[in-house]
Short mmCIF file of C-alpha atoms in Angstrom, two decimals:
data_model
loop_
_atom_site.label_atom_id
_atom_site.label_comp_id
_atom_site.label_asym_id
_atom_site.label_seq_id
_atom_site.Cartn_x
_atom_site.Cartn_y
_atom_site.Cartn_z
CA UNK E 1479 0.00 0.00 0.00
CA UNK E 1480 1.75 3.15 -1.19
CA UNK E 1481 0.98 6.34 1.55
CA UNK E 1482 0.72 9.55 -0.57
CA UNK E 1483 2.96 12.31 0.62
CA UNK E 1484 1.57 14.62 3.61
CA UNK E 1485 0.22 17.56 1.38
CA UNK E 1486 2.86 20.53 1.71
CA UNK E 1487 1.21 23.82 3.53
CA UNK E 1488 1.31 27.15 1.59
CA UNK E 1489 0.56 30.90 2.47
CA UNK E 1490 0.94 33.47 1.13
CA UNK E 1491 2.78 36.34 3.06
CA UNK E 1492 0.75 39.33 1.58
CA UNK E 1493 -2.46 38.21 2.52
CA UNK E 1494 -1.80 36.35 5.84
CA UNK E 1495 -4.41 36.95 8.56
CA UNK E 1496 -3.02 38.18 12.00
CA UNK E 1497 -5.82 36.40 13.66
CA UNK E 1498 -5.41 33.78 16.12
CA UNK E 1499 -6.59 30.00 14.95
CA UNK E 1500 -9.62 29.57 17.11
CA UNK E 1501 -10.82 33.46 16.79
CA UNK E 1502 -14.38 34.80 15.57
CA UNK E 1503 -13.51 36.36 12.57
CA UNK E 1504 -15.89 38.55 9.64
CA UNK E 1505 -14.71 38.71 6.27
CA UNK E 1506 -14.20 41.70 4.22
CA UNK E 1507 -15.85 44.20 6.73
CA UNK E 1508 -14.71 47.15 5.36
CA UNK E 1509 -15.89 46.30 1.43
CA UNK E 1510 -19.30 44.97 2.89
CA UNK E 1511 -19.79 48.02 5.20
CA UNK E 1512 -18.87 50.18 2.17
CA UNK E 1513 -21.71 48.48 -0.33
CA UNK E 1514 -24.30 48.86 2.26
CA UNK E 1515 -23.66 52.13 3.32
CA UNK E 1516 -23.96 52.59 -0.90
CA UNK E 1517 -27.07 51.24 -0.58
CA UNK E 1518 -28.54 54.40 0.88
CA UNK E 1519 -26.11 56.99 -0.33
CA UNK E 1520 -25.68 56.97 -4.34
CA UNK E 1521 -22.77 59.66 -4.07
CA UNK E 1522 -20.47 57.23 -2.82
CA UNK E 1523 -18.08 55.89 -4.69
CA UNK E 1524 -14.84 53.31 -4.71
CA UNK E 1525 -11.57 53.83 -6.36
CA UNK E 1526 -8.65 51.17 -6.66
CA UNK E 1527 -5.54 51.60 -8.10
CA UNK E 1528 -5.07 47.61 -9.27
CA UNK E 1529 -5.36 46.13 -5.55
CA UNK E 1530 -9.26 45.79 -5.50
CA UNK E 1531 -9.23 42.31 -4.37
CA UNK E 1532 -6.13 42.89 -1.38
CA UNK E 1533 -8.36 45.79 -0.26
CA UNK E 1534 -11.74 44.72 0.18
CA UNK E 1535 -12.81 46.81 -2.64
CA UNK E 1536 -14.11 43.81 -5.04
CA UNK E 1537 -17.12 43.41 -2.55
CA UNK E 1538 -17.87 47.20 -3.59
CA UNK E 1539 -17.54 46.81 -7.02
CA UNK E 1540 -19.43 43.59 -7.46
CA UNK E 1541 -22.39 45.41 -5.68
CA UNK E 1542 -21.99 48.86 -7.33
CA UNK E 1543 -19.95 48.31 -10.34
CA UNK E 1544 -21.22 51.41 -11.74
CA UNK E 1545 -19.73 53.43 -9.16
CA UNK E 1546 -16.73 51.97 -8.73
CA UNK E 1547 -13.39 53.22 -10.89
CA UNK E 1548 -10.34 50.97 -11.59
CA UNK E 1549 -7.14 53.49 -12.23
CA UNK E 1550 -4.42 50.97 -12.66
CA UNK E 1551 -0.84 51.10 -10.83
CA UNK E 1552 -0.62 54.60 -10.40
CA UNK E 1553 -1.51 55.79 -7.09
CA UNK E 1554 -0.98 59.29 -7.58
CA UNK E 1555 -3.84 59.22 -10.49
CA UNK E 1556 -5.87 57.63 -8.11
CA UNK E 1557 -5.57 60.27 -5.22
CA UNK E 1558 -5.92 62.78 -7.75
CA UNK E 1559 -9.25 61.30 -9.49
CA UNK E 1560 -10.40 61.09 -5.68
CA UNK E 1561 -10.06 64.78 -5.28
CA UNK E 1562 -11.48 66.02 -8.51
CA UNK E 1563 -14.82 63.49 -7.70
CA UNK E 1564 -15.14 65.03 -4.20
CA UNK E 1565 -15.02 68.09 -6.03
CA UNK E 1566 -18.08 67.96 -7.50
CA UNK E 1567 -19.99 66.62 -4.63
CA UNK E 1568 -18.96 62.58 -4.49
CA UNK E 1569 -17.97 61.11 -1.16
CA UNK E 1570 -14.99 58.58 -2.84
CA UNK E 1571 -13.40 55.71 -0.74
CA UNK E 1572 -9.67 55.08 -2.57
CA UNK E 1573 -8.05 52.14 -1.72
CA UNK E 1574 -4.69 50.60 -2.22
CA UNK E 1575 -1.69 49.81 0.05
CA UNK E 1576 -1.10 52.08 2.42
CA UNK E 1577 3.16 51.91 1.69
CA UNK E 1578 1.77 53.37 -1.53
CA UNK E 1579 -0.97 55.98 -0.45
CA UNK E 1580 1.86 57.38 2.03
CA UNK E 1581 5.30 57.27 0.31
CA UNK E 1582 4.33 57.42 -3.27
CA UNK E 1583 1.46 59.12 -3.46
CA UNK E 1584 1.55 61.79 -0.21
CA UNK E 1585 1.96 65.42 -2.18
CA UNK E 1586 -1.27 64.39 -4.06
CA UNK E 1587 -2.79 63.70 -0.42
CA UNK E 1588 -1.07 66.91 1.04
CA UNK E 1589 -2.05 69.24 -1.74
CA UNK E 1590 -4.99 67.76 -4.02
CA UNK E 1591 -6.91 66.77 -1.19
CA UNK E 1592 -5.94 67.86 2.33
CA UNK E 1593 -5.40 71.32 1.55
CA UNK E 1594 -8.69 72.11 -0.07
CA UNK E 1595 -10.02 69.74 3.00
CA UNK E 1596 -11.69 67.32 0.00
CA UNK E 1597 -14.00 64.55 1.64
CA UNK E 1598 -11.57 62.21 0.17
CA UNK E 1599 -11.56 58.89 1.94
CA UNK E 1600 -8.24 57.15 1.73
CA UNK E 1601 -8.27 54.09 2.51
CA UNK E 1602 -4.87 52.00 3.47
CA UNK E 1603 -4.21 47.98 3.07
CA UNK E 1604 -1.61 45.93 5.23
CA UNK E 1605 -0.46 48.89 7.61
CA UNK E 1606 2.24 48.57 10.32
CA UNK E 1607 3.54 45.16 10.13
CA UNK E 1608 0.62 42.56 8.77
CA UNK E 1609 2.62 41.64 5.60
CA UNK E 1610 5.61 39.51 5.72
CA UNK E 1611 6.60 40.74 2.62
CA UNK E 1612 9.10 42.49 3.90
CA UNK E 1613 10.03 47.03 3.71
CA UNK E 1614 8.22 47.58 -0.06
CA UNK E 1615 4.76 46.69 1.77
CA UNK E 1616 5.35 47.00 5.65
CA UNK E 1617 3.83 50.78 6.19
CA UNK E 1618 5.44 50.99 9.54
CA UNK E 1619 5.73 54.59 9.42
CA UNK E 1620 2.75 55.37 7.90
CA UNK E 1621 1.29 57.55 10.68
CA UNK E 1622 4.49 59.12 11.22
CA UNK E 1623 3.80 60.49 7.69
CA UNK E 1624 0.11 61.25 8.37
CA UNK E 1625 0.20 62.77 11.43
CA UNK E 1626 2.09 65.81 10.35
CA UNK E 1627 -0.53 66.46 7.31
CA UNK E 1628 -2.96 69.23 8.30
CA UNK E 1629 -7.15 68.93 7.87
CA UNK E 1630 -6.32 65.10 8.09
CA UNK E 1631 -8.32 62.68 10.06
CA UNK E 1632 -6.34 59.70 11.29
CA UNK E 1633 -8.15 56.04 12.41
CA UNK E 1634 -6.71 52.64 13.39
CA UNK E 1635 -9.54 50.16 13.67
CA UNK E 1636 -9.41 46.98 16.43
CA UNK E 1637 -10.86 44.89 14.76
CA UNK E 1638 -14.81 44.02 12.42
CA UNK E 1639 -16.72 46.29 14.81
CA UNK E 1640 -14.22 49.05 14.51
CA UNK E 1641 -14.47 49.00 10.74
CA UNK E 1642 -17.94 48.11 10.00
CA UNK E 1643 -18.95 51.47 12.36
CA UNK E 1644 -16.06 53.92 10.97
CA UNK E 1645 -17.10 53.63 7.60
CA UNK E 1646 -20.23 55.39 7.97
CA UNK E 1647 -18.70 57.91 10.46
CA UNK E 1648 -16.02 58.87 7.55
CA UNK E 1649 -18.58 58.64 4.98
CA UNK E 1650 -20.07 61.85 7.43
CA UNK E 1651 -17.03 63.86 8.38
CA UNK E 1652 -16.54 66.75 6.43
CA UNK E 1653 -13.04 66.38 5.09
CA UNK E 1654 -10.66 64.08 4.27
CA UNK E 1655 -9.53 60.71 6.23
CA UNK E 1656 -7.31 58.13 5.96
CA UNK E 1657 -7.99 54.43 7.13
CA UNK E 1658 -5.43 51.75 8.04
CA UNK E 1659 -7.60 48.84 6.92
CA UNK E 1660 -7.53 45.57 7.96
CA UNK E 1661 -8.47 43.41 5.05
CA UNK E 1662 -9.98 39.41 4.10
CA UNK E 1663 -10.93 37.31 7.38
CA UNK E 1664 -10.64 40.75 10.38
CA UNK E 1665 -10.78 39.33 14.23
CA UNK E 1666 -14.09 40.36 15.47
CA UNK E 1667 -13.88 41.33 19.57
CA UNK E 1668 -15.35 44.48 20.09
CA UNK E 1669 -18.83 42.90 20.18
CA UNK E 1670 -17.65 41.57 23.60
CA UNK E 1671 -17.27 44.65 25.31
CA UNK E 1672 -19.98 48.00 25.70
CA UNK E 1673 -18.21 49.80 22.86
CA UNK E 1674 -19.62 52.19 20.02
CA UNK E 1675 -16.95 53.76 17.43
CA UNK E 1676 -17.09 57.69 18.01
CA UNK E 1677 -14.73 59.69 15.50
CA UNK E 1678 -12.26 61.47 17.65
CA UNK E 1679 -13.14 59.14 21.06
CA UNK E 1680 -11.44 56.74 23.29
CA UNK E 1681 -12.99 54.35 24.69
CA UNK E 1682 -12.20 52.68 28.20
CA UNK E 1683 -12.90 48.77 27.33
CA UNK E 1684 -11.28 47.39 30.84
CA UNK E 1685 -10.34 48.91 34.17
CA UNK E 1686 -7.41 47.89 35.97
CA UNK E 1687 -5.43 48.98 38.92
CA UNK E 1688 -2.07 48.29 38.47
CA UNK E 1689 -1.35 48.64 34.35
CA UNK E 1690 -2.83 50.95 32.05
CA UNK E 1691 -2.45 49.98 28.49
CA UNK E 1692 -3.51 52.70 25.83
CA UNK E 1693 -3.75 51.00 22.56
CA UNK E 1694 -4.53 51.20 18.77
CA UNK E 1695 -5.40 49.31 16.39
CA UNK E 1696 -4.81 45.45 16.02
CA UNK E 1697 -2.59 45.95 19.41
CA UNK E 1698 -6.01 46.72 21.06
CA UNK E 1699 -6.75 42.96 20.77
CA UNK E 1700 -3.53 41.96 22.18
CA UNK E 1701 -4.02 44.49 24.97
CA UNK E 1702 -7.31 43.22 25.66
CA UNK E 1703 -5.78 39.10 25.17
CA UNK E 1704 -2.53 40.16 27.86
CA UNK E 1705 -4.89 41.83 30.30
CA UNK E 1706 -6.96 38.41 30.34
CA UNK E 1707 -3.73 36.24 30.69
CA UNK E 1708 -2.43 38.84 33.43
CA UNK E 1709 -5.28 38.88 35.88
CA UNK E 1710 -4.38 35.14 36.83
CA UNK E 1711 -1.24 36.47 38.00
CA UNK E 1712 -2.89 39.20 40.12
CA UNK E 1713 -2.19 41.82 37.29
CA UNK E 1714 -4.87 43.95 36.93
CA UNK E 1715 -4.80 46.34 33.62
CA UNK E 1716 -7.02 48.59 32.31
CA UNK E 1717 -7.29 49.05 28.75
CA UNK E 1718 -8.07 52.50 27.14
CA UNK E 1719 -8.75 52.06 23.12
CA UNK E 1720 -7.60 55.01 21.03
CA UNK E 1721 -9.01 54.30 17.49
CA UNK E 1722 -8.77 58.10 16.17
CA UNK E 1723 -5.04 58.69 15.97
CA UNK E 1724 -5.77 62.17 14.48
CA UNK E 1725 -7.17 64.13 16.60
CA UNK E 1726 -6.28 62.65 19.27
CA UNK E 1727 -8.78 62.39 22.55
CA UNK E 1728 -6.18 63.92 24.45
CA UNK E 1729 -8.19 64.56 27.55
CA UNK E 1730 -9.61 60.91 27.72
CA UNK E 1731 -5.58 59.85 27.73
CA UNK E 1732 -4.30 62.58 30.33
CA UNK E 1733 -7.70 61.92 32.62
CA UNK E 1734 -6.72 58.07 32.45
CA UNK E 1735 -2.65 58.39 32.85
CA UNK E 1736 -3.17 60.43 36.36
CA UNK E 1737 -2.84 57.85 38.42
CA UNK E 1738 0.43 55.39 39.97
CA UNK E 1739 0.07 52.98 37.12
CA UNK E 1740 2.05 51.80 34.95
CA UNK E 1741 1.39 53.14 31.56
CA UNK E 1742 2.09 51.28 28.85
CA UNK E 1743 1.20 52.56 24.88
CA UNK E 1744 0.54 49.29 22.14
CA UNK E 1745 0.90 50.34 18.27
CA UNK E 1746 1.30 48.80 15.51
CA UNK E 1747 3.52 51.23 14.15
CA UNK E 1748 7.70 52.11 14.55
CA UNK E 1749 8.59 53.35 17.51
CA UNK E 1750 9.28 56.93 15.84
CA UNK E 1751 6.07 59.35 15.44
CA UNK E 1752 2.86 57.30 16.08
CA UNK E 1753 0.27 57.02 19.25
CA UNK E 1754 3.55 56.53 21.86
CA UNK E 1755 5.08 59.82 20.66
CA UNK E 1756 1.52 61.56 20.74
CA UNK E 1757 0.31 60.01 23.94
CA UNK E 1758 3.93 60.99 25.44
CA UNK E 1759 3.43 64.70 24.35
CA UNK E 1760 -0.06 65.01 25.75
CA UNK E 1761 1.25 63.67 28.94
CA UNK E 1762 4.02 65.66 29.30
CA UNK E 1763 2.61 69.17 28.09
CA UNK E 1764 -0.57 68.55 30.77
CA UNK E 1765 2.33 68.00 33.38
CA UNK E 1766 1.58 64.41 34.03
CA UNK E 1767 4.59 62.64 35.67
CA UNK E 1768 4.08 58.95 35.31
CA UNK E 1769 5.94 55.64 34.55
CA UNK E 1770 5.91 55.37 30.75
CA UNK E 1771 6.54 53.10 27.99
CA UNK E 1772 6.04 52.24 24.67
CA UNK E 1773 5.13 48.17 22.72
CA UNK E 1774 5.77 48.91 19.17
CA UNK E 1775 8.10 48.40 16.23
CA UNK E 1776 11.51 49.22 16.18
CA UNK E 1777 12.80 52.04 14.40
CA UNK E 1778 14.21 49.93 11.46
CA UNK E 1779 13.35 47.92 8.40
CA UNK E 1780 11.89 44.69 8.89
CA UNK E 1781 12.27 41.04 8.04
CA UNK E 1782 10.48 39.05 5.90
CA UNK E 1783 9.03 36.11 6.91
CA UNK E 1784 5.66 34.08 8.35
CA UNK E 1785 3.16 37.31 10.67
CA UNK E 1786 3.47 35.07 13.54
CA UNK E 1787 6.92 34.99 13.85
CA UNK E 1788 7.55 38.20 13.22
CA UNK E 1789 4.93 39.26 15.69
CA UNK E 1790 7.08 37.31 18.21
CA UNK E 1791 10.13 38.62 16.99
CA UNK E 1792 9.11 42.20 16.94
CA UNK E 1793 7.03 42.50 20.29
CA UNK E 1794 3.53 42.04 19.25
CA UNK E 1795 2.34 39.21 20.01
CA UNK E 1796 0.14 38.66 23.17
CA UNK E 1797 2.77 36.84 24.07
CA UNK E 1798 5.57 39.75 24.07
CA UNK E 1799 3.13 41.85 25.59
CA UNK E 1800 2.08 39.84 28.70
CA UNK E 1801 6.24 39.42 29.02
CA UNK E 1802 7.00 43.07 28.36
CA UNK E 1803 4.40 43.93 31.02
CA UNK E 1804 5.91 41.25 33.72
CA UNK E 1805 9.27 42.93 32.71
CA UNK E 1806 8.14 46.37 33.60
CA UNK E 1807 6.67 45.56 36.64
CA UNK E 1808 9.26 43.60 38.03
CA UNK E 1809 11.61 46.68 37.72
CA UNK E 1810 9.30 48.95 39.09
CA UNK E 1811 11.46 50.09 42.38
CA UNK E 1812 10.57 53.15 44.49
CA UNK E 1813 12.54 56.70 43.61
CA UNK E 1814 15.78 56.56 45.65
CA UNK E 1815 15.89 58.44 49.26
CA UNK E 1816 17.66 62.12 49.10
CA UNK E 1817 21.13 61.61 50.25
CA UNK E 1818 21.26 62.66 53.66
CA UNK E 1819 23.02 66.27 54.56
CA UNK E 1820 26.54 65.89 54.98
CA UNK E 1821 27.82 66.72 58.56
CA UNK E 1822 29.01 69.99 59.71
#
């Protein structure tokens, strides 16, 4: 009897979901939020600049396919097609990478659309690191770009909830956005919790007296996963999800950081110029003196390679964050005594 050969597993590292094997999950939230919401509101329309299908967008355009526009690889036509639409009274949702939306195409953001405050919505695939494809697609400074871009409105979804509920509210705001999308099968957690996306709002999802982590984004989840893990050690953290990077609800972050704990920021984004840096500055400009720390990328070019790995690897994982917490708290040690007055 001949035993065929143990079928060899394949991924593919563009597409790879960050979500965990046994997780709820929704496909496509943003492209089926976007076709209902289309539903009701005949001036919206999509835009993709050849990446329809790694965006989310083909669920649009197989429901409207008269409203949607295909401009090819060339992102800065598609940013400027955006504008001139929203120019004559079209709400458009571009989509494409966000590596491409950011370092290619930003003077046609900064100038075509943010500057005449367009309600352009761009809309950004595999942000931070949730490619392993390596530095062309990783956009892990992407809102270290963004952030510096006047009129701009900044969001980082969770998770399904996050998305399905920010389209809509970007659909509404008058002026342009940008959205780091997460695309195909999206963790769904939110649900769990007494949340309600508000543009410009963070929302407290736990409460926790020794460990206050203020997160974005996919790193939300992993907050919310560590804090579980934590509280059988007698850790108790609070979570505080920030999913408007721009404007920031600065007074929901300095109102939560007054306190003893240990405050802890959860991106996933370098290091350099993203929710740390702007949770830092609110902190320190509203005098808050606190114990302070940042889980995100480093400030370098990543590897290539399989998302859970290099979630390991680079400190995302709920793993690295339940140890980076642990860490932290074990080298918590009270400010050392004034030396005492020498003697006369």
């Amino acid at each position: 009897m001949t035993t065929a050969a143990p079928k060899k597993l394949t991924t593919s590292a563009m597409i790879a979901s960050f979500a965990d094997a046994d997780q709820r999950t929704t496909p496509a939230p943003f492209g089926h939020a976007l076709a209902a919401l289309a539903q009701e509101r005949p001036e919206i329309v999509g835009l993709s600049a050849d990446l329809a299908k790694y965006t989310d967008m083909h669920v649009f355009r197989e429901a409207h396919p008269e409203r949607f526009f295909q401009m090819g690889m060339a992102e800065q036509v598609l940013l400027g097609a955006a504008a001139g639409m929203a120019e004559v009274g079209l709400v458009p949702f571009a989509s494409t990478y966000s590596v491409f939306a950011t370092r290619r195409a930003y003077d046609f953001l900064a100038l075509d659309i943010a500057e005449p405050g367009l309600n352009v919505n761009v809309v950004g695939g595999l942000p931070g690191l949730t490619t392993g494809y390596g530095p062309s697609h990783q956009a892990t400074e992407d809102l270290a770009i963004l952030r510096g871009c006047p009129n701009l409105t900044i969001v980082d979804p969770c998770d399904s909830v996050d998305i399905e509920q920010a389209v809509p509210a970007l659909a509404d705001h008058d002026g342009p956005t940008y959205l780091r999308l997460l695309r195909g099968s999206v963790p769904t957690v939110l649900d769990e919790y007494d949340y309600r996306f508000e543009l410009g709002r963070a929302a407290e999802l736990r409460t926790g007296r020794d460990v206050l982590l203020i997160s974005t984004g996919l790193m939300t989840m992993r907050a919310l996963q560590a804090a579980a893990r934590l509280e059988a050690d007698h850790v108790d953290v609070a979570v505080l999800h920030v999913p408007t990077i721009k404007p920031l609800d600065r007074e929901a972050i300095v109102r939560a950081a007054r306190s003893d704990r240990l405050v802890l920021t959860c991106e996933n984004h370098t290091v350099v110029g993203g929710l740390g840096e702007a949770v830092a500055t609110s902190l320190a400009l509203a005098g808050v003196a606190t114990r302070f720390g940042q889980i995100a990328l480093p400030d370098e070019f990543l590897a290539a390679g399989a998302l859970p790995t290099l979630h390991d690897r680079y400190g995302l994982s709920t793993d690295a964050v339940v140890a980076r917490v642990k860490a932290e708290l074990d080298d918590r040690a009270p400010w050392p005594a004034d030396p005492a007055p020498a003697s006369a």
